[in-house]
PDB file of C-alpha atoms in Angstrom:
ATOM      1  CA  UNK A   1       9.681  18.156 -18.851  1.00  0.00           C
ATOM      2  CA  UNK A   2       8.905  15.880 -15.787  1.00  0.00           C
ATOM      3  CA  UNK A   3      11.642  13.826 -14.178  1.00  0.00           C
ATOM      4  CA  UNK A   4      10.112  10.873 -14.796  1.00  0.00           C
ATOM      5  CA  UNK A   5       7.076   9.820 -17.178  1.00  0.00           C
ATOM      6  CA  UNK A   6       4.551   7.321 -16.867  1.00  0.00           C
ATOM      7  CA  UNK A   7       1.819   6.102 -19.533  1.00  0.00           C
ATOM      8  CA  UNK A   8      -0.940   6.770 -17.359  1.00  0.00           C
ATOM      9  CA  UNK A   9      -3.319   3.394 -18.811  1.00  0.00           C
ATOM     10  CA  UNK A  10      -5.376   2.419 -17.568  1.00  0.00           C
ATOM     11  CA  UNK A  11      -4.174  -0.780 -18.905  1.00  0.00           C
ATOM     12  CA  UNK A  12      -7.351  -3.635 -19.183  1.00  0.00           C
ATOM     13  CA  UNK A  13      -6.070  -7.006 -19.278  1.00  0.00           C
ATOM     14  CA  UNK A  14      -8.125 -10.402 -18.514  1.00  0.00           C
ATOM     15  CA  UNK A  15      -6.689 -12.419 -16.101  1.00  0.00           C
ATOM     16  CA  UNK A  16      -3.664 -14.574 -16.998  1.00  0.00           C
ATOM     17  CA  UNK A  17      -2.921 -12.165 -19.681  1.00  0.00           C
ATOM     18  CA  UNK A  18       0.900 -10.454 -19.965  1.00  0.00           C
ATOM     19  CA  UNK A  19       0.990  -6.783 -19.385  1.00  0.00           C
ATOM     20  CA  UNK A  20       3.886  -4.674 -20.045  1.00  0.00           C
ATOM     21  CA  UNK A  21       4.534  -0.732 -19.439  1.00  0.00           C
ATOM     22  CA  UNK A  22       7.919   1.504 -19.488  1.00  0.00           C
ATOM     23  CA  UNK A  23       8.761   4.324 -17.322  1.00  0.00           C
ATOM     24  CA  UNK A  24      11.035   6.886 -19.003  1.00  0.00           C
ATOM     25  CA  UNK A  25      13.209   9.160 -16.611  1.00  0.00           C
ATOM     26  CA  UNK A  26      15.575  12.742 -17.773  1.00  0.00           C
ATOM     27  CA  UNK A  27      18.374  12.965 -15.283  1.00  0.00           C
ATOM     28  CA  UNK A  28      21.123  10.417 -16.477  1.00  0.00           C
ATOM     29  CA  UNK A  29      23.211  11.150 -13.202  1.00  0.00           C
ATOM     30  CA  UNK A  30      19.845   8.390 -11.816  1.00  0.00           C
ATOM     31  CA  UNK A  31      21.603   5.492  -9.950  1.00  0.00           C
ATOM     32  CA  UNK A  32      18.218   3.548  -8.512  1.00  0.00           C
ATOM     33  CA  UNK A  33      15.097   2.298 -10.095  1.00  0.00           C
ATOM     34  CA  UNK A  34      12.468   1.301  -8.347  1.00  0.00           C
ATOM     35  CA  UNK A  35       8.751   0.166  -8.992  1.00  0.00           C
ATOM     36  CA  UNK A  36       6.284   0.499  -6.081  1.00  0.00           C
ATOM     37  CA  UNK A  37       2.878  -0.249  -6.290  1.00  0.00           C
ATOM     38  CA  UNK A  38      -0.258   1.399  -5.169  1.00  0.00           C
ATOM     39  CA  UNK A  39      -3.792  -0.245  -4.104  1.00  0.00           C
ATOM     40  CA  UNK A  40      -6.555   2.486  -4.638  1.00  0.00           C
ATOM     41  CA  UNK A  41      -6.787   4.954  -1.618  1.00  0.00           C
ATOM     42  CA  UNK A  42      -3.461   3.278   0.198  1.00  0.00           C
ATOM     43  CA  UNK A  43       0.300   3.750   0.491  1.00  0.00           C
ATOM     44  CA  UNK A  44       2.886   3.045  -2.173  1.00  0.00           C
ATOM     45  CA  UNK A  45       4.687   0.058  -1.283  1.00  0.00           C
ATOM     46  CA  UNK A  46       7.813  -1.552  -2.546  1.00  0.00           C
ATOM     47  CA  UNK A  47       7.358  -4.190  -5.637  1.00  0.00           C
ATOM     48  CA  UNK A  48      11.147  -4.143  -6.671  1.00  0.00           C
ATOM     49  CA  UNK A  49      14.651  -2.419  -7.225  1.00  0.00           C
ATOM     50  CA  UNK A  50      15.215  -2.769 -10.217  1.00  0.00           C
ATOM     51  CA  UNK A  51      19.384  -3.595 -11.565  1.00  0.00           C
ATOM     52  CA  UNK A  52      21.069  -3.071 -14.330  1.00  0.00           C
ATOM     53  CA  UNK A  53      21.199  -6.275 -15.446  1.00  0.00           C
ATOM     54  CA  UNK A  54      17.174  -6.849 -15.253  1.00  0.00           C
ATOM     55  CA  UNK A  55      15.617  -8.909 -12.099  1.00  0.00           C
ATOM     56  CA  UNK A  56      12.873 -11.218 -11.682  1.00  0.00           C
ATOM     57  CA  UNK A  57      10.408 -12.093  -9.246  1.00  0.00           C
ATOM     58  CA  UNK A  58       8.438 -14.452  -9.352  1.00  0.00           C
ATOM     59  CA  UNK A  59       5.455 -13.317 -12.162  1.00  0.00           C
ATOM     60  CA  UNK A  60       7.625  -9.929 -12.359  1.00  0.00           C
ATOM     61  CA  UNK A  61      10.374  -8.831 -14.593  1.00  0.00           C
ATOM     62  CA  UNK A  62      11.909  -5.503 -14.466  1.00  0.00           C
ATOM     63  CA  UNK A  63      14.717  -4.273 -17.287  1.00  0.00           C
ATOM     64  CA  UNK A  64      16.837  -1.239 -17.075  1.00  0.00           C
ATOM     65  CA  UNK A  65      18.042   0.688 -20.412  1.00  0.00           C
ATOM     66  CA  UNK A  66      20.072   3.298 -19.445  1.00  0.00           C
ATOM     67  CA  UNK A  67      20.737   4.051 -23.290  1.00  0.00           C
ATOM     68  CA  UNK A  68      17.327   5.413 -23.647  1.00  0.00           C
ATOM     69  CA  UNK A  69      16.909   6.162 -20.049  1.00  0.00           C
ATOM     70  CA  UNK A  70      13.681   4.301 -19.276  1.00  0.00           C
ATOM     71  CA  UNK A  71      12.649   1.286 -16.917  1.00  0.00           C
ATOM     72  CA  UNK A  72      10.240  -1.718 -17.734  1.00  0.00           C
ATOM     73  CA  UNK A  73       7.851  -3.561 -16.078  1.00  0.00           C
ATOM     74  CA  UNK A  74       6.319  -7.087 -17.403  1.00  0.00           C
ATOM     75  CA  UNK A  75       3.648  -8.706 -15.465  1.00  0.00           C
ATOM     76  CA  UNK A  76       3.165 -12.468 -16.706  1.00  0.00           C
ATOM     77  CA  UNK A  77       0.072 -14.825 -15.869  1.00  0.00           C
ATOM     78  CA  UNK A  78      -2.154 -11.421 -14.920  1.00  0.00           C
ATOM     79  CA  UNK A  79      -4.193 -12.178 -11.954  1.00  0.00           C
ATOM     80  CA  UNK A  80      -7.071 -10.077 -10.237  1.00  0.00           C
ATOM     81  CA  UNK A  81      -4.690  -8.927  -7.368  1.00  0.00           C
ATOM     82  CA  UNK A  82      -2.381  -7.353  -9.359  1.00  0.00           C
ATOM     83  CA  UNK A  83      -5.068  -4.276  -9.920  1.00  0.00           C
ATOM     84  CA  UNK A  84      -3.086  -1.019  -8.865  1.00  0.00           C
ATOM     85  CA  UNK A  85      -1.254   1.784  -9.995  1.00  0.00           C
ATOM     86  CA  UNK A  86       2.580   0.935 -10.349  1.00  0.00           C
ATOM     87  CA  UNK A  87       4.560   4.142  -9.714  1.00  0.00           C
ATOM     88  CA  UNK A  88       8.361   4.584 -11.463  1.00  0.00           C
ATOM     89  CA  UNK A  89      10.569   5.901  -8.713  1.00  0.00           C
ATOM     90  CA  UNK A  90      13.639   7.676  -9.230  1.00  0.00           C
ATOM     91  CA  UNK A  91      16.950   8.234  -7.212  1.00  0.00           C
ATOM     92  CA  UNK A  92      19.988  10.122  -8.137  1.00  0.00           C
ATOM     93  CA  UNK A  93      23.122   9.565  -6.407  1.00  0.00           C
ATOM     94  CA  UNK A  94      24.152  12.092  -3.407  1.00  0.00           C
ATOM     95  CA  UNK A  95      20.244  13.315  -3.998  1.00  0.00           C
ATOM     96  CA  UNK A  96      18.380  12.941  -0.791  1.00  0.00           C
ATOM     97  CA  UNK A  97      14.975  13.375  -3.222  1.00  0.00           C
ATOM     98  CA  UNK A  98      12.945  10.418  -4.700  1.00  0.00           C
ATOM     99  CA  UNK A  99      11.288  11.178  -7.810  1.00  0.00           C
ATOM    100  CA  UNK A 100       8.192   9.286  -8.327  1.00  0.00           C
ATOM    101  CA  UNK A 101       6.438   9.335 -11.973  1.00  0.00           C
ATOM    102  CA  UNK A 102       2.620   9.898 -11.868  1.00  0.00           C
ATOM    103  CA  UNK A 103       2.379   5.775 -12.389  1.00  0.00           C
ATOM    104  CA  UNK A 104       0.511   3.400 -14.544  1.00  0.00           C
ATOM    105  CA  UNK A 105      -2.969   2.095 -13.616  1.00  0.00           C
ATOM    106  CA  UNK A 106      -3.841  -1.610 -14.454  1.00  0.00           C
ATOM    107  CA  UNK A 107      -6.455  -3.153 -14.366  1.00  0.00           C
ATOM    108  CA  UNK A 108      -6.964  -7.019 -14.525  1.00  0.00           C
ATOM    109  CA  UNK A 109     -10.488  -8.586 -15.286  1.00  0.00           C
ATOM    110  CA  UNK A 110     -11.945 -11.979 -14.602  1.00  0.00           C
TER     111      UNK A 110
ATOM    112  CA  UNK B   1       5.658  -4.048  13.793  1.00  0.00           C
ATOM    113  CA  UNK B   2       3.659  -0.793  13.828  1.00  0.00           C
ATOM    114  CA  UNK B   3       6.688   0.670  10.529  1.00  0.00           C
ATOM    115  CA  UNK B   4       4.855   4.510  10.446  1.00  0.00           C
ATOM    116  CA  UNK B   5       2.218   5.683  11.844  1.00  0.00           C
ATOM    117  CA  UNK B   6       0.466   8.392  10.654  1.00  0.00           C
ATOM    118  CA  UNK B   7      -2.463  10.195  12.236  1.00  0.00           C
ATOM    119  CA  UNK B   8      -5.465  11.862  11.248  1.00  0.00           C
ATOM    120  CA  UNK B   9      -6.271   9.586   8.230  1.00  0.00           C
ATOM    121  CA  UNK B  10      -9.228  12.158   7.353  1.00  0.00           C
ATOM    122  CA  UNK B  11      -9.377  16.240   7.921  1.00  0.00           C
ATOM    123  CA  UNK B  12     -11.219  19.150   6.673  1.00  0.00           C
ATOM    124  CA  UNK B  13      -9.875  22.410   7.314  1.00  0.00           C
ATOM    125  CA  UNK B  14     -11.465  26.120   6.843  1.00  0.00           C
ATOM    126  CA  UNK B  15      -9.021  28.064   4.738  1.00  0.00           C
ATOM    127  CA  UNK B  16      -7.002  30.159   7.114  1.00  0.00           C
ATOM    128  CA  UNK B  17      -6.310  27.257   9.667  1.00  0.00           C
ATOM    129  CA  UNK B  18      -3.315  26.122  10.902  1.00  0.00           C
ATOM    130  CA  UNK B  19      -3.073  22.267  11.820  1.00  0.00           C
ATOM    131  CA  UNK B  20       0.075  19.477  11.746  1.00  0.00           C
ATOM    132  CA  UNK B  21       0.097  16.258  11.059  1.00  0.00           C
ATOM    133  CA  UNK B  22       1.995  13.615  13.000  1.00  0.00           C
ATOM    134  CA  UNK B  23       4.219  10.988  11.610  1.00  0.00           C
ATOM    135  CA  UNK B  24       6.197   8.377  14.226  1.00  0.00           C
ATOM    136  CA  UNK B  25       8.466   5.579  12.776  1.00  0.00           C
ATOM    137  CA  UNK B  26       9.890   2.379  15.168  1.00  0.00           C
ATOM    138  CA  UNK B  27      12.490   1.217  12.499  1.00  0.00           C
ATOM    139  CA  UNK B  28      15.245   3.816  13.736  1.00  0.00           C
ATOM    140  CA  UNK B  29      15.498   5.035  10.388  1.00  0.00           C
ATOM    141  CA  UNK B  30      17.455   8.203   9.980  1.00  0.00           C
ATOM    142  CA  UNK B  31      15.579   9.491   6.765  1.00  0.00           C
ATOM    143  CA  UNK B  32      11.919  10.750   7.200  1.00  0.00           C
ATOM    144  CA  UNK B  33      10.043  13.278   4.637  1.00  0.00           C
ATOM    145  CA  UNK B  34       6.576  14.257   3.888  1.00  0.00           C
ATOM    146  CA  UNK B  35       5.051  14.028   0.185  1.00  0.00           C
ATOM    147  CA  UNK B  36       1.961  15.086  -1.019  1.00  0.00           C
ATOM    148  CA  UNK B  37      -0.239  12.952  -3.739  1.00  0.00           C
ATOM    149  CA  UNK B  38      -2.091  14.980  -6.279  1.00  0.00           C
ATOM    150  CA  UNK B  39      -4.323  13.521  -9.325  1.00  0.00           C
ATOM    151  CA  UNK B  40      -2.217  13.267 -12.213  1.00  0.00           C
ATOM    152  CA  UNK B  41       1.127  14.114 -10.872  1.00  0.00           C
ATOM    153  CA  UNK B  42       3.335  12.254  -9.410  1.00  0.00           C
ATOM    154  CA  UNK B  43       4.884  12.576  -5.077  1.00  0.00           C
ATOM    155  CA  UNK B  44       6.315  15.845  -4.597  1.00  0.00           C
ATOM    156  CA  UNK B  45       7.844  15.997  -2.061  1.00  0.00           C
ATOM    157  CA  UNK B  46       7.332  18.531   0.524  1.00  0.00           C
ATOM    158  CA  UNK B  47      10.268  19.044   3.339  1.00  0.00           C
ATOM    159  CA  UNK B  48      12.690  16.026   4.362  1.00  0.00           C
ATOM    160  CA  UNK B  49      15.275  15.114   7.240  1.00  0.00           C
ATOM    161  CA  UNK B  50      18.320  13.417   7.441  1.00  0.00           C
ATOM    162  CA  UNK B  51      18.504  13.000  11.026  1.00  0.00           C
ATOM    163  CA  UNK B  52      16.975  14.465  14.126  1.00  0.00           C
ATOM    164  CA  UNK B  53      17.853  18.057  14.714  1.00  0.00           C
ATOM    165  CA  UNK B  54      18.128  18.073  10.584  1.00  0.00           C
ATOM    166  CA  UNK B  55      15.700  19.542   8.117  1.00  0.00           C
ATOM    167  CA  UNK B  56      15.301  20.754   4.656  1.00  0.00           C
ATOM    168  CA  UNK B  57      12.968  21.930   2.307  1.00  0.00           C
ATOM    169  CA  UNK B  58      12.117  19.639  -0.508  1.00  0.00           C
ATOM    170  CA  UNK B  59      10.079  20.423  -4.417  1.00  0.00           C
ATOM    171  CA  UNK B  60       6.661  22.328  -2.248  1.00  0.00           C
ATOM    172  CA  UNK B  61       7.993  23.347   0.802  1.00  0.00           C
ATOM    173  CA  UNK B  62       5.513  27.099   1.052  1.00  0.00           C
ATOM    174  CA  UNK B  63       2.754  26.851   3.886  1.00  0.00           C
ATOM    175  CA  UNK B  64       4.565  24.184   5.429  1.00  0.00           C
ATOM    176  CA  UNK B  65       6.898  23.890   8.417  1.00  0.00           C
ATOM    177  CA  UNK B  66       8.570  20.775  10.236  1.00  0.00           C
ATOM    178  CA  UNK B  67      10.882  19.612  12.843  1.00  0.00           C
ATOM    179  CA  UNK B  68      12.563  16.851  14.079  1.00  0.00           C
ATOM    180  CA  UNK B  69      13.245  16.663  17.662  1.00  0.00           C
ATOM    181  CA  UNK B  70      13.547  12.760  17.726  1.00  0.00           C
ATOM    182  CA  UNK B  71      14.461  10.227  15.703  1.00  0.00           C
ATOM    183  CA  UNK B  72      10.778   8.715  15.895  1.00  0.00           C
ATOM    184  CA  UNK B  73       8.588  11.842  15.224  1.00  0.00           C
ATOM    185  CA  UNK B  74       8.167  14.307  12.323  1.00  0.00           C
ATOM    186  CA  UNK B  75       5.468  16.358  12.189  1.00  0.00           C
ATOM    187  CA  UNK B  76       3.986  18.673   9.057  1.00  0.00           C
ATOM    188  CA  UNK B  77       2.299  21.768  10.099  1.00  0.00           C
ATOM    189  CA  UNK B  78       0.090  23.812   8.035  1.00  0.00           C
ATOM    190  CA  UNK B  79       0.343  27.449   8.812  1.00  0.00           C
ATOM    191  CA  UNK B  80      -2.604  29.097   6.878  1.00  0.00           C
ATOM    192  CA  UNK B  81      -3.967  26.122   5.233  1.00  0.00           C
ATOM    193  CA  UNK B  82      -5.540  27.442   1.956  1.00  0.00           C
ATOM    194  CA  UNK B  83      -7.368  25.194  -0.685  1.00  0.00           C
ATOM    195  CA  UNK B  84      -4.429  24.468  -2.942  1.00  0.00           C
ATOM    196  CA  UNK B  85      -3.091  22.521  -0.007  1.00  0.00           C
ATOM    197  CA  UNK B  86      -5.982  19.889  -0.508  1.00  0.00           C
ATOM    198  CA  UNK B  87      -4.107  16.593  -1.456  1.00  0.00           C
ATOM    199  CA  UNK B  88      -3.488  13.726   0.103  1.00  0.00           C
ATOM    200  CA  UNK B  89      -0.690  13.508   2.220  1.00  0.00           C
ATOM    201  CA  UNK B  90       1.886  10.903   2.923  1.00  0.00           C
ATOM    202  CA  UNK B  91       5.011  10.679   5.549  1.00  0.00           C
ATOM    203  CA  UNK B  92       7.781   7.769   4.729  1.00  0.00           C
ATOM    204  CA  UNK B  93      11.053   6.815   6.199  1.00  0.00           C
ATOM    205  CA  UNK B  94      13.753   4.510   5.063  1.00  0.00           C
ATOM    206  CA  UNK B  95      17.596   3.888   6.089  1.00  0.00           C
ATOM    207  CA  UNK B  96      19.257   5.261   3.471  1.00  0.00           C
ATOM    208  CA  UNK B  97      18.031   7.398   0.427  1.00  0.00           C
ATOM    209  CA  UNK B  98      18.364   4.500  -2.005  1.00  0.00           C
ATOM    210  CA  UNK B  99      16.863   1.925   0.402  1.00  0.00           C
ATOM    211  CA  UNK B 100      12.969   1.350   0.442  1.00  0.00           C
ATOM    212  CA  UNK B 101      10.785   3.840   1.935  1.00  0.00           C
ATOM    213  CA  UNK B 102       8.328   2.832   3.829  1.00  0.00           C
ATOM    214  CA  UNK B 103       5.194   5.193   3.628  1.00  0.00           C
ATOM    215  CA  UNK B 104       2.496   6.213   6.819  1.00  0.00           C
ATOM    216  CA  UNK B 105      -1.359   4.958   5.621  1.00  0.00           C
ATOM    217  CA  UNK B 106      -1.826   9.013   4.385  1.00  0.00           C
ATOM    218  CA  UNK B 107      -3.904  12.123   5.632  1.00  0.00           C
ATOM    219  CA  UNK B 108      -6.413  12.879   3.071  1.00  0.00           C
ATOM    220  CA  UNK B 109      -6.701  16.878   3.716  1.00  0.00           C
ATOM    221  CA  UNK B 110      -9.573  19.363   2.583  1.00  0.00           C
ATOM    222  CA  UNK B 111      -9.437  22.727   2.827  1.00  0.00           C
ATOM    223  CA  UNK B 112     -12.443  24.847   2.024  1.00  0.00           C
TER     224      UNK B 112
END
């Protein structure tokens, strides 16, 4: 089983349109969540941590279960720049290593 | 603020090749490591460091080598690059393992 699992999508929304995808993870020794996003062909780059108690920002919400051991992420008000892959990442306390999930491709149409 | 630079973007290699790939950070960040990107999976990563004179081997460490002479530089050389090493490639660095890492623009390598 993979350390962390990712509905693949692609997820089709038009713009202004809420999208919303989960991240589940296997280790419950993880400390940090993290989303990061990834334009087509580029770097991943930081979107947000994500705490237990669930953070905004702006047009962004992020929620933590650590019942179920999976991670959120709710896009409101869709627009066309949000198009990339959002990958889970993973971090377990005194663990040097990052575990990324495979991420979630959306896709946001005018 | 160049963050990391990572150079070539683009390389084709005949299997049996040996090459490296440079990585160079201005943040002073202790923690470099090198991940590779295949379709359908997620990073894996390859070899890390904690500081300079510091390396270890991370998930796919086997045809690769590093070092880290300075806090600035860590290269990722292929020894006897064979075509299950095509993948794109990606160096990041961040402060502390459960701070942001900031990732290099990639290498997209082909080996035939």
């Amino acid at each position: 089983r993979k350390e962390v699992e990712q509905d693949p999508g692609p997820f089709n929304v038009p713009e202004g349109a809420t999208v919303a995808f989960n991240c589940t993870y296997s280790n419950s020794a993880s400390q940090s969540f993290f989303w990061y996003r990834q334009d087509c062909r580029k770097e991943p780059k930081l979107l947000m941590s994500v705490y237990s108690s669930g953070n905004e920002d702006g047009r962004f919400t992020a929620q933590l279960n650590r019942a179920s051991q999976y991670i959120s992420l709710l896009i409101r008000d869709s627009k066309l720049s949000d198009s990339a892959t959002y990958l889970c990442v993973v971090h377990r306390e005194h663990d040097y290593k990052l575990s990324f999930g495979a991420g979630t491709t959306v896709t946001v149409r005018a | 603020n160049a963050g990391v630079t990572q150079t070539p973007k683009f390389q084709v290699l005949k299997t049996g090749q040996s090459m490296t790939l440079q990585c160079a950070q201005d943040m002073n960040h202790e923690y470099m490591s090198w991940y590779r990107q295949d379709p359908g999976m997620g990073l894996r990563l390859i070899h890390y460091s904690v500081g300079a004179g510091i390396t270890d081997q991370g998930e796919v460490p086997n045809g690769y080598n590093v070092s880290r002479s300075t806090t600035e530089d860590f290269p990722l050389r292929l020894l006897s690059a064979a075509p299950s090493q095509t993948s794109v490639y990606f160096c990041a660095s961040n402060q502390a393992t459960n701070t942001e890492a900031f990732f290099g623009q990639g290498t997209r390598l082909t080996v035939v």
